[in-house]
CSV table of C-alpha atoms in Angstrom, one decimal:
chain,number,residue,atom,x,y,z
A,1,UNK,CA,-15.1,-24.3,25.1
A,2,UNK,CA,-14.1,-24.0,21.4
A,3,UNK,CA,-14.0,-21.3,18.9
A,4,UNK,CA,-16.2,-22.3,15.9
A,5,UNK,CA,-16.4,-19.2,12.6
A,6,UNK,CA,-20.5,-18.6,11.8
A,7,UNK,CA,-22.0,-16.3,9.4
A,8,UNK,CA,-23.5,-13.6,10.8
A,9,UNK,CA,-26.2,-13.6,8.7
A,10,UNK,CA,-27.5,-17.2,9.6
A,11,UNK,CA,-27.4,-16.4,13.4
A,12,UNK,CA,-30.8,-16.5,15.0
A,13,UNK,CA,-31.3,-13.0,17.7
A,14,UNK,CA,-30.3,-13.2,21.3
A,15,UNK,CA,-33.0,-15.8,23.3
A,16,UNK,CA,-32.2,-12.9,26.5
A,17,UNK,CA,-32.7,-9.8,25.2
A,18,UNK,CA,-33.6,-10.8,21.0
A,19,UNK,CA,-30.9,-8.0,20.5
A,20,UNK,CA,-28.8,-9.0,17.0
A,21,UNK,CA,-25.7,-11.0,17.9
A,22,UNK,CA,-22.6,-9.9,18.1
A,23,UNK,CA,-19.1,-11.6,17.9
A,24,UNK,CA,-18.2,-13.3,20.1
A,25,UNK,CA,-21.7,-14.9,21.8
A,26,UNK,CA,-22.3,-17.9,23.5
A,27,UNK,CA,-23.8,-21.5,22.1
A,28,UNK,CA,-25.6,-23.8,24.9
A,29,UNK,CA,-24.4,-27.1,24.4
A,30,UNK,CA,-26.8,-28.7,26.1
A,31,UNK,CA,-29.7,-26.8,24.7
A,32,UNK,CA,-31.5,-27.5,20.9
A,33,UNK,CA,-32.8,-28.0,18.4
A,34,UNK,CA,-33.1,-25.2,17.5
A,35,UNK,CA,-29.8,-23.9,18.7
A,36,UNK,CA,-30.1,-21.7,22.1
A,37,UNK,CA,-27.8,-18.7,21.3
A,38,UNK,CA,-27.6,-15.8,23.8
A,39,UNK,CA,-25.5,-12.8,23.8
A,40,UNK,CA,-22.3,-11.9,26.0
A,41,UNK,CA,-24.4,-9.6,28.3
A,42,UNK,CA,-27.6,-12.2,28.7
A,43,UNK,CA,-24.8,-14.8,29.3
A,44,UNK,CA,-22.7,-12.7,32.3
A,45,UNK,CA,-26.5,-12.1,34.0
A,46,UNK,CA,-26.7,-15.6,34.3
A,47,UNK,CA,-29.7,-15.9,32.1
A,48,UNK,CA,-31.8,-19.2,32.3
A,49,UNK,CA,-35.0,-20.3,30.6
A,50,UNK,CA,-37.1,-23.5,30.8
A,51,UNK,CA,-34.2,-26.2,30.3
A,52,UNK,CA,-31.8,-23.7,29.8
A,53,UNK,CA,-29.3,-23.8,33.1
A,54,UNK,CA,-26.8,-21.1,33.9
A,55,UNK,CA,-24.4,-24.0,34.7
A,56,UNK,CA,-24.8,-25.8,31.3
A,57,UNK,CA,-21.6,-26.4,28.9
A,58,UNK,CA,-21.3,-23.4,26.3
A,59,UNK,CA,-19.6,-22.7,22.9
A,60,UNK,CA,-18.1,-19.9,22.0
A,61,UNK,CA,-19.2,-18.4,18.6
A,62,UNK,CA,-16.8,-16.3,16.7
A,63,UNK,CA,-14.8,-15.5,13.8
A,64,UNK,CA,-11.0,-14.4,15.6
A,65,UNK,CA,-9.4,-16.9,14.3
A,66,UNK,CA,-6.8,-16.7,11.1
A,67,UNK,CA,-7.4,-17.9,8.1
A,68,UNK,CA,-5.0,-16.4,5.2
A,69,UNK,CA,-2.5,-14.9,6.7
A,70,UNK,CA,-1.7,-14.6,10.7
A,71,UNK,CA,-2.5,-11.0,11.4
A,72,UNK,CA,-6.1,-11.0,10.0
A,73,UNK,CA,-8.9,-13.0,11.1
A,74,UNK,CA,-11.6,-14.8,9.1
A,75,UNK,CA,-13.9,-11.9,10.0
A,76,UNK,CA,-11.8,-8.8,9.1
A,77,UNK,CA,-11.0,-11.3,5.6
A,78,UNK,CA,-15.3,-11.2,5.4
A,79,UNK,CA,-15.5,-7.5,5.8
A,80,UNK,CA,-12.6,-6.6,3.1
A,81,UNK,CA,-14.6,-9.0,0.7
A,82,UNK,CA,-17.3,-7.0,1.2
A,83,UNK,CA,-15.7,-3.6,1.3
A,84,UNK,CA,-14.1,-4.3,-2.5
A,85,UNK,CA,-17.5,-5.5,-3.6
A,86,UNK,CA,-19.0,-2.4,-2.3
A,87,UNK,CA,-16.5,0.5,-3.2
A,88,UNK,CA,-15.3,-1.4,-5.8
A,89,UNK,CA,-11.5,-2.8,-6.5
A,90,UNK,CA,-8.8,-0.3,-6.5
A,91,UNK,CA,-10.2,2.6,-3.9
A,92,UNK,CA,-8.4,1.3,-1.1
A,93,UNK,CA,-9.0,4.5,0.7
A,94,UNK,CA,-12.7,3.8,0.7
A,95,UNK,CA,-12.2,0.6,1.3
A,96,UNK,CA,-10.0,0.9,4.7
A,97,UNK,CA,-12.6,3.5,5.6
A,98,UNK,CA,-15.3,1.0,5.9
A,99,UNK,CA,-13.4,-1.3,7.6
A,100,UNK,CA,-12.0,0.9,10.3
A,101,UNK,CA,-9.4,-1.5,11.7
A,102,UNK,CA,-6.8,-1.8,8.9
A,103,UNK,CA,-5.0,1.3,6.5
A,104,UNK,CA,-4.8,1.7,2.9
A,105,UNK,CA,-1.6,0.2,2.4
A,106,UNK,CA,-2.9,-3.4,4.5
A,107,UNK,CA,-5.9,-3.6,2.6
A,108,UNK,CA,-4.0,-3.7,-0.5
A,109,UNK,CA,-1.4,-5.4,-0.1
A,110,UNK,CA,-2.9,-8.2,1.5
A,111,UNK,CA,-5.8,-8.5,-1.1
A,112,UNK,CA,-3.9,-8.9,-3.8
A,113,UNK,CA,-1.4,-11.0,-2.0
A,114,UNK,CA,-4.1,-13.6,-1.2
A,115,UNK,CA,-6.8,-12.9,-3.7
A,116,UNK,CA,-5.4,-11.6,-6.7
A,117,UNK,CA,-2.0,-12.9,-6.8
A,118,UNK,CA,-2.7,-16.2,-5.2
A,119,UNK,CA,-3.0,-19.4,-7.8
A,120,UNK,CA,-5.9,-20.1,-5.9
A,121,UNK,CA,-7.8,-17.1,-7.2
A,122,UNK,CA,-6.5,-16.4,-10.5
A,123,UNK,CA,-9.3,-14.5,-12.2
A,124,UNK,CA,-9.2,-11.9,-15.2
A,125,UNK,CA,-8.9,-8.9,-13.0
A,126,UNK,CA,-4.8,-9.7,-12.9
A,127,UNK,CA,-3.9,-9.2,-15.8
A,128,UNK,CA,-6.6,-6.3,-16.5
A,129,UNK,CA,-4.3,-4.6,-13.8
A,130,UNK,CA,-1.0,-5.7,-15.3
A,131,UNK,CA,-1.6,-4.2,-18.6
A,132,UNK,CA,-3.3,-1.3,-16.9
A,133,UNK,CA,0.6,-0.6,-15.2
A,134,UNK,CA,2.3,-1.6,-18.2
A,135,UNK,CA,0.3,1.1,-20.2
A,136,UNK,CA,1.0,3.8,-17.4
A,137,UNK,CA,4.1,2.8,-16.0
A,138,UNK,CA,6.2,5.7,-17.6
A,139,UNK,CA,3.6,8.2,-17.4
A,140,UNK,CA,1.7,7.5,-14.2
A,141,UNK,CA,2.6,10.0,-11.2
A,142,UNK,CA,2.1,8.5,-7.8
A,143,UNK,CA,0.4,10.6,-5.1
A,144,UNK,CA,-0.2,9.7,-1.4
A,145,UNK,CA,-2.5,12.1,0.0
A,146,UNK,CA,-1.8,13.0,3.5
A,147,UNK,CA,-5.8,12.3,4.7
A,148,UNK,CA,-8.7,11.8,2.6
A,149,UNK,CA,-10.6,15.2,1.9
A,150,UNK,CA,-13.8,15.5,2.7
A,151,UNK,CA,-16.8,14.8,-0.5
A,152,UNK,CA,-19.6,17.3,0.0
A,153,UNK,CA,-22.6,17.2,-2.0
A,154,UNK,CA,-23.1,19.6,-4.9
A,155,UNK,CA,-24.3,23.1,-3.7
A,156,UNK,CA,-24.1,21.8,0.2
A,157,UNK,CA,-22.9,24.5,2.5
A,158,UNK,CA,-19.6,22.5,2.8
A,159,UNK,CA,-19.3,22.8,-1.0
A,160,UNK,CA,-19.9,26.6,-1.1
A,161,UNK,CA,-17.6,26.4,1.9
A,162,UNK,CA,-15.0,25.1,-0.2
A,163,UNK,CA,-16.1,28.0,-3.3
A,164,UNK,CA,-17.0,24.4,-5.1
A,165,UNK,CA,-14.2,22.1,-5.0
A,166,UNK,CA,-14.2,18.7,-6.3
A,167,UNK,CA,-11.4,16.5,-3.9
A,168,UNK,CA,-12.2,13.4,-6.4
A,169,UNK,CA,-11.3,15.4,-9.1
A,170,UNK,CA,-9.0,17.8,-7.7
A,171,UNK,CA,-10.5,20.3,-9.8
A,172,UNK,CA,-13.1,23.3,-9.0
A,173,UNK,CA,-16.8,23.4,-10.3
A,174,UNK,CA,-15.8,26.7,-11.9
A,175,UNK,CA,-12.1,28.0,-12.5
A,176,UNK,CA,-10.9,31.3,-11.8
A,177,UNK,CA,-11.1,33.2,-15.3
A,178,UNK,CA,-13.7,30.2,-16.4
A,179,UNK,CA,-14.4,31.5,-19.6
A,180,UNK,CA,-10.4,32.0,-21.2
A,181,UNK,CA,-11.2,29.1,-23.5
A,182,UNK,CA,-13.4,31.0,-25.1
A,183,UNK,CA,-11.1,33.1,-26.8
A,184,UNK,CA,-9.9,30.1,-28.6
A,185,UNK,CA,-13.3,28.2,-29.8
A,186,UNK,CA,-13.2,30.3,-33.4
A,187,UNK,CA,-9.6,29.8,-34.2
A,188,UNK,CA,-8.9,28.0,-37.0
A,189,UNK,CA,-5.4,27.5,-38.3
A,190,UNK,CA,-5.5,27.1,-42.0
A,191,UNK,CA,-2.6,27.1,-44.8
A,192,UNK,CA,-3.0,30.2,-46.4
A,193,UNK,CA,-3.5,32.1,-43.6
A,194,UNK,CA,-1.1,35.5,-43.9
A,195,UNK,CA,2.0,36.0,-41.7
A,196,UNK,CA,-0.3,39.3,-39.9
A,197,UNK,CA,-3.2,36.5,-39.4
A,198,UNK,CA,-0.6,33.8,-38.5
A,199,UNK,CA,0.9,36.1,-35.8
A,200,UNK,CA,-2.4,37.1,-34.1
A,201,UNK,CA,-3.6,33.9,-33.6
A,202,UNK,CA,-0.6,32.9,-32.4
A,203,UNK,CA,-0.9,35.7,-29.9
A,204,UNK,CA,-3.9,34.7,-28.6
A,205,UNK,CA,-2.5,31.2,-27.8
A,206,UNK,CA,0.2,32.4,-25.9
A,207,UNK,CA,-2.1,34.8,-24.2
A,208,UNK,CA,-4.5,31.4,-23.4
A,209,UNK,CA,-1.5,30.3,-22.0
A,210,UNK,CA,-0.4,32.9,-19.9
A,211,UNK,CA,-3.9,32.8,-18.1
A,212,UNK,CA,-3.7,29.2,-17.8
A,213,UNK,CA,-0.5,29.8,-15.9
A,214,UNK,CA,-1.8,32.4,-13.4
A,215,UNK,CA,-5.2,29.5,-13.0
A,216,UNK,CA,-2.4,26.8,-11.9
A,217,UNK,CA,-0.2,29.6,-9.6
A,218,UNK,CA,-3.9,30.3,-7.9
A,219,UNK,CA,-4.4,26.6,-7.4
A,220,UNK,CA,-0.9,26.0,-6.1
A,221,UNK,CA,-1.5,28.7,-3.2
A,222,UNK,CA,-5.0,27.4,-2.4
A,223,UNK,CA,-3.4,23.7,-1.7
A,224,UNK,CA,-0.4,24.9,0.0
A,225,UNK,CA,-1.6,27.1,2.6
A,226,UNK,CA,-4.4,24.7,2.8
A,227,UNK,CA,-7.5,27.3,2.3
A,228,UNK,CA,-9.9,25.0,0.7
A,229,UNK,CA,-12.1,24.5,3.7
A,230,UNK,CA,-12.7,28.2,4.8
A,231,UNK,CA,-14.7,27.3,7.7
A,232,UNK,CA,-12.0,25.0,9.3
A,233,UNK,CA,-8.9,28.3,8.0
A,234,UNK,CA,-11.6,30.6,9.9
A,235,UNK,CA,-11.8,28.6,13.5
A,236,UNK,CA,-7.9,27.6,13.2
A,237,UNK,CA,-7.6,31.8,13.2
A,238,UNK,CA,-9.8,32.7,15.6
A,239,UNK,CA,-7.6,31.1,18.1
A,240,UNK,CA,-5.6,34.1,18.2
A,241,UNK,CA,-6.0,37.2,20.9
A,242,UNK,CA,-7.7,40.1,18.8
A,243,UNK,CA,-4.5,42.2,17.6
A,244,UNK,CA,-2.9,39.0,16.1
A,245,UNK,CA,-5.9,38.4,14.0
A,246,UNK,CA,-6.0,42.1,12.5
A,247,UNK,CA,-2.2,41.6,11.7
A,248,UNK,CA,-3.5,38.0,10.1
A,249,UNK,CA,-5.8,40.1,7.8
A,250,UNK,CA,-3.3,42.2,6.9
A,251,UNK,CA,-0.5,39.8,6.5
A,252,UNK,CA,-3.2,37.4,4.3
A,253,UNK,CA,-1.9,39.5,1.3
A,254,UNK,CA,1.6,38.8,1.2
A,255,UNK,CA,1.5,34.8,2.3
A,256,UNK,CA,2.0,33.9,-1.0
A,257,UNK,CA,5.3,35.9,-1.4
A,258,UNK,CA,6.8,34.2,2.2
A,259,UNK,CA,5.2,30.5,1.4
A,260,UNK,CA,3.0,29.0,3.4
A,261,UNK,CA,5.7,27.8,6.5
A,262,UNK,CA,7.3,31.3,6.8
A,263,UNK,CA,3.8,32.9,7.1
A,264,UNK,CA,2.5,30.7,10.0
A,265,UNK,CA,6.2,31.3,11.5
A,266,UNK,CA,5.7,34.4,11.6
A,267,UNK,CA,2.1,34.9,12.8
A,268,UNK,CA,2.9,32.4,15.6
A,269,UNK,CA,6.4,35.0,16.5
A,270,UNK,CA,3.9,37.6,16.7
A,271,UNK,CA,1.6,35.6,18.8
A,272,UNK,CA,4.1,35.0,21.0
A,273,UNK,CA,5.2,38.2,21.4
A,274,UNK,CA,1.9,39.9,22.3
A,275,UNK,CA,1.9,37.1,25.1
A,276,UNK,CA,5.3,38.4,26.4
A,277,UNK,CA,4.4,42.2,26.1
A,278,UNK,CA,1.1,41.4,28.2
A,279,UNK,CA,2.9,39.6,30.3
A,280,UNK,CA,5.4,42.1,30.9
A,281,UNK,CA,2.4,44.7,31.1
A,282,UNK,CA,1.2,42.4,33.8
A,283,UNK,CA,4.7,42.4,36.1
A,284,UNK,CA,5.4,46.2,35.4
A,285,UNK,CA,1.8,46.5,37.2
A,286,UNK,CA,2.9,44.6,39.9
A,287,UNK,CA,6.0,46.3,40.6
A,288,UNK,CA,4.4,49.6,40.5
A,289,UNK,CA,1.8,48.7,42.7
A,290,UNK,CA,4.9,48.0,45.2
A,291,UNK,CA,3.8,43.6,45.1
A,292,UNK,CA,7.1,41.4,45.2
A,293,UNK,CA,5.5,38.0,45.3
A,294,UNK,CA,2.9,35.8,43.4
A,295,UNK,CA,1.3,35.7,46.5
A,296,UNK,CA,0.4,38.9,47.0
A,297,UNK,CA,-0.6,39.2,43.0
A,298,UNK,CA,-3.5,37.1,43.4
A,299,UNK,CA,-4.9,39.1,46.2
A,300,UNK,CA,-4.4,42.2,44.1
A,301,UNK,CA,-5.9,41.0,41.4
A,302,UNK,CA,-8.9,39.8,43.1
A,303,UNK,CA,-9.5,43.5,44.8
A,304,UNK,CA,-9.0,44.9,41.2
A,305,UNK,CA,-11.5,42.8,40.1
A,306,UNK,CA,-14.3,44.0,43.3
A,307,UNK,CA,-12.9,47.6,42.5
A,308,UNK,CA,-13.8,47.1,38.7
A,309,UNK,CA,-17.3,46.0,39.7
A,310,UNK,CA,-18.1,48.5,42.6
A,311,UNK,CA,-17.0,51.2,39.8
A,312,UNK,CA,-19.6,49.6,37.3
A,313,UNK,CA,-22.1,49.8,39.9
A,314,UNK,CA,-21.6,53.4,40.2
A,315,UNK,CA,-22.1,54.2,37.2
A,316,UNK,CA,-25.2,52.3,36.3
A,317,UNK,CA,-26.4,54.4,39.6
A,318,UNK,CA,-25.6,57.4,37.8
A,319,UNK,CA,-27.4,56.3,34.6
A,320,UNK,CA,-30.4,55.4,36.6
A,321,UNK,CA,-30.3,58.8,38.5
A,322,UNK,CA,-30.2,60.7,35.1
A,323,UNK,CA,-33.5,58.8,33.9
A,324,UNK,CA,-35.5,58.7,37.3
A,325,UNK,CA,-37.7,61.7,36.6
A,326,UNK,CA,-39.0,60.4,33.4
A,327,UNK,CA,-40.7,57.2,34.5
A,328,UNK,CA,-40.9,55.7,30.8
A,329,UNK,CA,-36.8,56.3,29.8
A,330,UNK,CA,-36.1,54.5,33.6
A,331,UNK,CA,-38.3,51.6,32.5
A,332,UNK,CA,-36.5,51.5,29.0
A,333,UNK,CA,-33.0,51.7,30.8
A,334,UNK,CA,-34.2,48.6,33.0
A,335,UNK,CA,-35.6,46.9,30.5
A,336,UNK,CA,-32.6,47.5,28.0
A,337,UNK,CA,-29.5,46.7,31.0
A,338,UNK,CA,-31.7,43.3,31.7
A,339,UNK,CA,-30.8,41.8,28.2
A,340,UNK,CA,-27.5,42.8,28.9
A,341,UNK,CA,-27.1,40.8,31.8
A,342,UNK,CA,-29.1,38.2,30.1
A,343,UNK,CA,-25.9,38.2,27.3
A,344,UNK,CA,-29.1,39.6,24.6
A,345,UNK,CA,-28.1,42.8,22.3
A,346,UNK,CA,-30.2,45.7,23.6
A,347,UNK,CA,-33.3,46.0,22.1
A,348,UNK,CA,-34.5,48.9,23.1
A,349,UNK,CA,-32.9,52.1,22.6
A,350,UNK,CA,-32.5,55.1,25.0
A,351,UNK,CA,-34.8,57.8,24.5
A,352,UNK,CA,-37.7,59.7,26.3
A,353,UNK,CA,-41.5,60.0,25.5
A,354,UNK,CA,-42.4,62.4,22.8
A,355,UNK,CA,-43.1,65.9,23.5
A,356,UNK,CA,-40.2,65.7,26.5
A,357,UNK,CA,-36.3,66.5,26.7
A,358,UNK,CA,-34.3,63.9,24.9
A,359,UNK,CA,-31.8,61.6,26.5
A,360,UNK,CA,-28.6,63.0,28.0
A,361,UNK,CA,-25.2,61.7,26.7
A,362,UNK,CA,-24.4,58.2,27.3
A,363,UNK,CA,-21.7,58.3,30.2
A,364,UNK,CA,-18.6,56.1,29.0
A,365,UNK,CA,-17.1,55.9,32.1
A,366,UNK,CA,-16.2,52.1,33.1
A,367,UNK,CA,-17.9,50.5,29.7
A,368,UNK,CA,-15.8,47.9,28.2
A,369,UNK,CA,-13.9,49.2,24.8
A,370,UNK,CA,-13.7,52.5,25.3
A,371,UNK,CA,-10.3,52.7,25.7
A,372,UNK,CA,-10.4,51.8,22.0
A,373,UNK,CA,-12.5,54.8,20.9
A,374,UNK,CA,-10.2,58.2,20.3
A,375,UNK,CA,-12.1,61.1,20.3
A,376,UNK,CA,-14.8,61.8,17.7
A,377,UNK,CA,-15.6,58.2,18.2
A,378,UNK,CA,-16.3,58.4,21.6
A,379,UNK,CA,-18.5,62.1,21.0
A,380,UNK,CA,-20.5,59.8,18.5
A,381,UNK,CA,-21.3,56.8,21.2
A,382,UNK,CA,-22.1,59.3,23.8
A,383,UNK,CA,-24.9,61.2,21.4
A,384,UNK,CA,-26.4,58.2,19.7
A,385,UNK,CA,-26.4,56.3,23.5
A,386,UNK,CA,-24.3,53.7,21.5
A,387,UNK,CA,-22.0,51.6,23.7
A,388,UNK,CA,-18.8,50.9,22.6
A,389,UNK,CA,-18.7,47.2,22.2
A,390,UNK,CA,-21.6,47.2,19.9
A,391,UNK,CA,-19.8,50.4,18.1
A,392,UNK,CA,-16.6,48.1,17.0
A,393,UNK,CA,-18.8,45.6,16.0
A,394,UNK,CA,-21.2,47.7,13.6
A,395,UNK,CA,-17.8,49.2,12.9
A,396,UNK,CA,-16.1,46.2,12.0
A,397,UNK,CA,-19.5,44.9,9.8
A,398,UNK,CA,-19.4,47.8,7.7
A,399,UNK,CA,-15.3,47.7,7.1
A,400,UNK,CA,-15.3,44.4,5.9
A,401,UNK,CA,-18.4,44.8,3.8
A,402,UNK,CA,-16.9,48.2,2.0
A,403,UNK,CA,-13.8,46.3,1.4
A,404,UNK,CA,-15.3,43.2,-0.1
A,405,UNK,CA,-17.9,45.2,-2.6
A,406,UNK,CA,-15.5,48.6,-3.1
A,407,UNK,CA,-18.2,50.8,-1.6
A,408,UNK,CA,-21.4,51.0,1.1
A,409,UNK,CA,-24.4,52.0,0.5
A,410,UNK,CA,-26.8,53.1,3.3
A,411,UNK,CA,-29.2,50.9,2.4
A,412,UNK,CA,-26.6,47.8,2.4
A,413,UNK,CA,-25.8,49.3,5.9
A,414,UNK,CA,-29.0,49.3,7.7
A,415,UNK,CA,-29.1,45.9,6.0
A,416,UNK,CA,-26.2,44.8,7.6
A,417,UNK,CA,-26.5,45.8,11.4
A,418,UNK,CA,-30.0,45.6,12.9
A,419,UNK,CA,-30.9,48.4,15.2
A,420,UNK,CA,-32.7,51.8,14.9
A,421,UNK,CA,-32.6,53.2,11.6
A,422,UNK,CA,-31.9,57.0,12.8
A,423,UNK,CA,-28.7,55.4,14.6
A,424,UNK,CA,-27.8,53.5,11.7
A,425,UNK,CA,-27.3,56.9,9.4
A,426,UNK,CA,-25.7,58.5,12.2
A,427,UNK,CA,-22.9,56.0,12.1
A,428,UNK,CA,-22.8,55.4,8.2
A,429,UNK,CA,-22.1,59.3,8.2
A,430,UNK,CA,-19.8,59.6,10.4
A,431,UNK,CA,-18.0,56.6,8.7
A,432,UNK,CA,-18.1,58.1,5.4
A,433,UNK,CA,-16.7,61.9,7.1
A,434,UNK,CA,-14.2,60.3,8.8
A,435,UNK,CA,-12.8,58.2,6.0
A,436,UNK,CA,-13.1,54.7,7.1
A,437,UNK,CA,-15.4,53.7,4.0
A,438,UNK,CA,-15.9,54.6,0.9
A,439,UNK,CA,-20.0,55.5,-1.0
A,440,UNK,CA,-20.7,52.9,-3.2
């Protein structure tokens, strides 16, 4: 056996399988012209055909050999060639990306160790590159990037995720306060401009300036608490229980005040203290339920669980025994609790033929959320049949929505959650009454 370098390009296909061939495959020495070649897995099988014998001599074919420089073989020295040629000399970050098996730093150093500084390669691009450093040497900032950001498309969703940021450039398609040049297209200073004129337009430089200033402070907070990719901010948040996100809304506001460290310290303390108060919540249960062993916990919370169920049972029972003399409202309410087993919305709401009594109040009792409800929230779910899950959602929809256009229309409501129209006013009113949003 011997290793012998080929170029890939020159290589006839597998004579097993006519797959392409891959480093390293397998030369029959005994076979040719032309050249039998077959391929690692062809070769294990024991493939043979015509003159071709599994017990023949063999060669194998590959480029793991050094050429340059011990730690790189001739056919990672082939695909840096190519990567330079293709992403062109001096993105080394692209470059290392196409190779896959060496970083940044290797690819560079080693190519212009062995191709640019070598005597053997001399070429123009040296001293291109040495007057390019001379010229920048005083001014030049380095900057290592701590991964390569990703390059969307213009107007891709990940762009618009990103509200149009340029990585490249490190730059936004358009700037907060976009148009502040424009103050300063028409001024002109000229000699015998008066001291009143003189001090205006000096003004409105320093104005210029002062919203330049606040456009670089924005900047500086988007990079350092990293909120450029809103998708990837959203999913890292969402890994929080429920009452850590709302204080994450609310704490969004003063992040830039604490910096970006001392924010995430903080909503991680919290974290971790909803986590011991549930857990405490958990013990204190225990104990009062007279359990003194981990044991016995398990077997408590498994007849909880039978005890929760049995008490939802009931009270579908009941639900079904308020709607059994009206034939069409019992097929509606079998109808509606099969999406909900199926994990659907329900799409058909609660209410009896026309010309007959309307639906009774929707019974609460056992329905997940309604501890959350107080009062005149909980009126409103039992006379609109509304349960209270999808109530905190709609709820939550319409918040968010006020807060983000400074008002709500009932038109941008019905808009906004998809279910019966007569529901949907019943809600937006009784948001409006109680104070949670504002008209538009």
């Amino acid at each position: 056996m011997k290793e012998i370098g080929n170029d890939p390009s020159d290589k006839p296909p597998c004579r097993g399988c006519s797959s392409y061939l891959m480093e390293p495959y397998i030369k029959c020495a005994e076979c040719g012209p032309p050249p039998f070649f077959l391929c690692l897995q062809c070769f294990t099988r024991g493939f043979e055909y015509k003159k071709h014998q599994s017990d023949h001599t063999y060669e194998i074919m590959t480029s793991d050999f050094p050429v340059l420089d011990p730690s790189w073989t001739a056919q990672e020295e082939m695909a840096l060639l190519e990567a330079v040629m293709d992403c062109g000399f001096g993105n080394w970050q692209d470059v290392a990306n196409q190779m896959c098996t060496k970083t940044k730093e290797e690819c560079e150093k080693h190519y212009m160790k062995h191709f640019i500084n070598n005597p053997l390669f001399a070429s123009t691009l040296l001293n291109l590159k040495q007057a390019e450093e001379a010229k920048t040497a005083d001014t030049a900032i380095p900057f290592h990037s701590t991964d390569d950001p990703p390059r969307p498309t213009f107007d891709s969703l990940l762009s618009r995720d990103m509200a149009g940021y340029m990585p490249a450039r490190a730059d936004f398609i358009e700037e907060f306060d976009n148009y502040a040049e424009w103050d300063l297209r028409d001024i002109d200073f000229v000699e015998d401009d008066s001291d009143i004129l003189h001090a205006l337009k000096m003004a409105v430089v320093d104005i210029y300036h002062s919203r330049l200033k606040e456009r670089q402070r924005r900047k500086k907070i988007i990079r350092d608490h990293g909120l450029i990719n809103l998708r990837k901010f959203q999913l890292m948040e969402r890994r929080y229980p429920k009452e850590v996100q709302d204080l994450y809304e609310t704490m969004r506001r003063f992040a830039r005040i604490v910096g970006p460290v001392e924010h995430d310290k903080f909503i991680e303390s919290h974290a971790l203290e909803f986590e011991l108060r549930r857990e405490i919540k958990r013990l204190q249960e225990y104990r009062t339920a007279g359990i003194t062993n981990f044991c016995s916990a398990r077997t408590y919370d498994h007849l909880k669980k039978t005890r929760e169920e049995e008490r939802l049972k009931r009270t579908m029972l009941s639900e079904v025994l308020q709607y059994i003399q009206d034939s069409s409202a019992c097929q509606q309410w079998l109808r509606r609790q099969a999406d909900i087993d199926s994990g659907l919305s329900p799409s058909i709401p609660m209410a009896s033929n026309s010309g007959r009594r309307s639906a009774p109040p929707l019974n609460l009792t056992g329905l997940p959320g309604t501890e959350k409800l107080n009062e005149k929230e909980k009126e409103l779910c039992q006379m609109v049949r509304l349960v209270p899950g999808a109530y905190l959602e709609y709820k939550s929809a319409l918040l968010n929505e006020c807060n983000k256009q400074g008002g709500l229309r009932l038109a941008q409501a019905r808009a906004l959650i998809k279910i019966d129209v007569n529901k949907t006013r019943k809600i937006y009113d009784f948001l409006i009454r109680e104070g949670y949003i504002t008209k538009a």
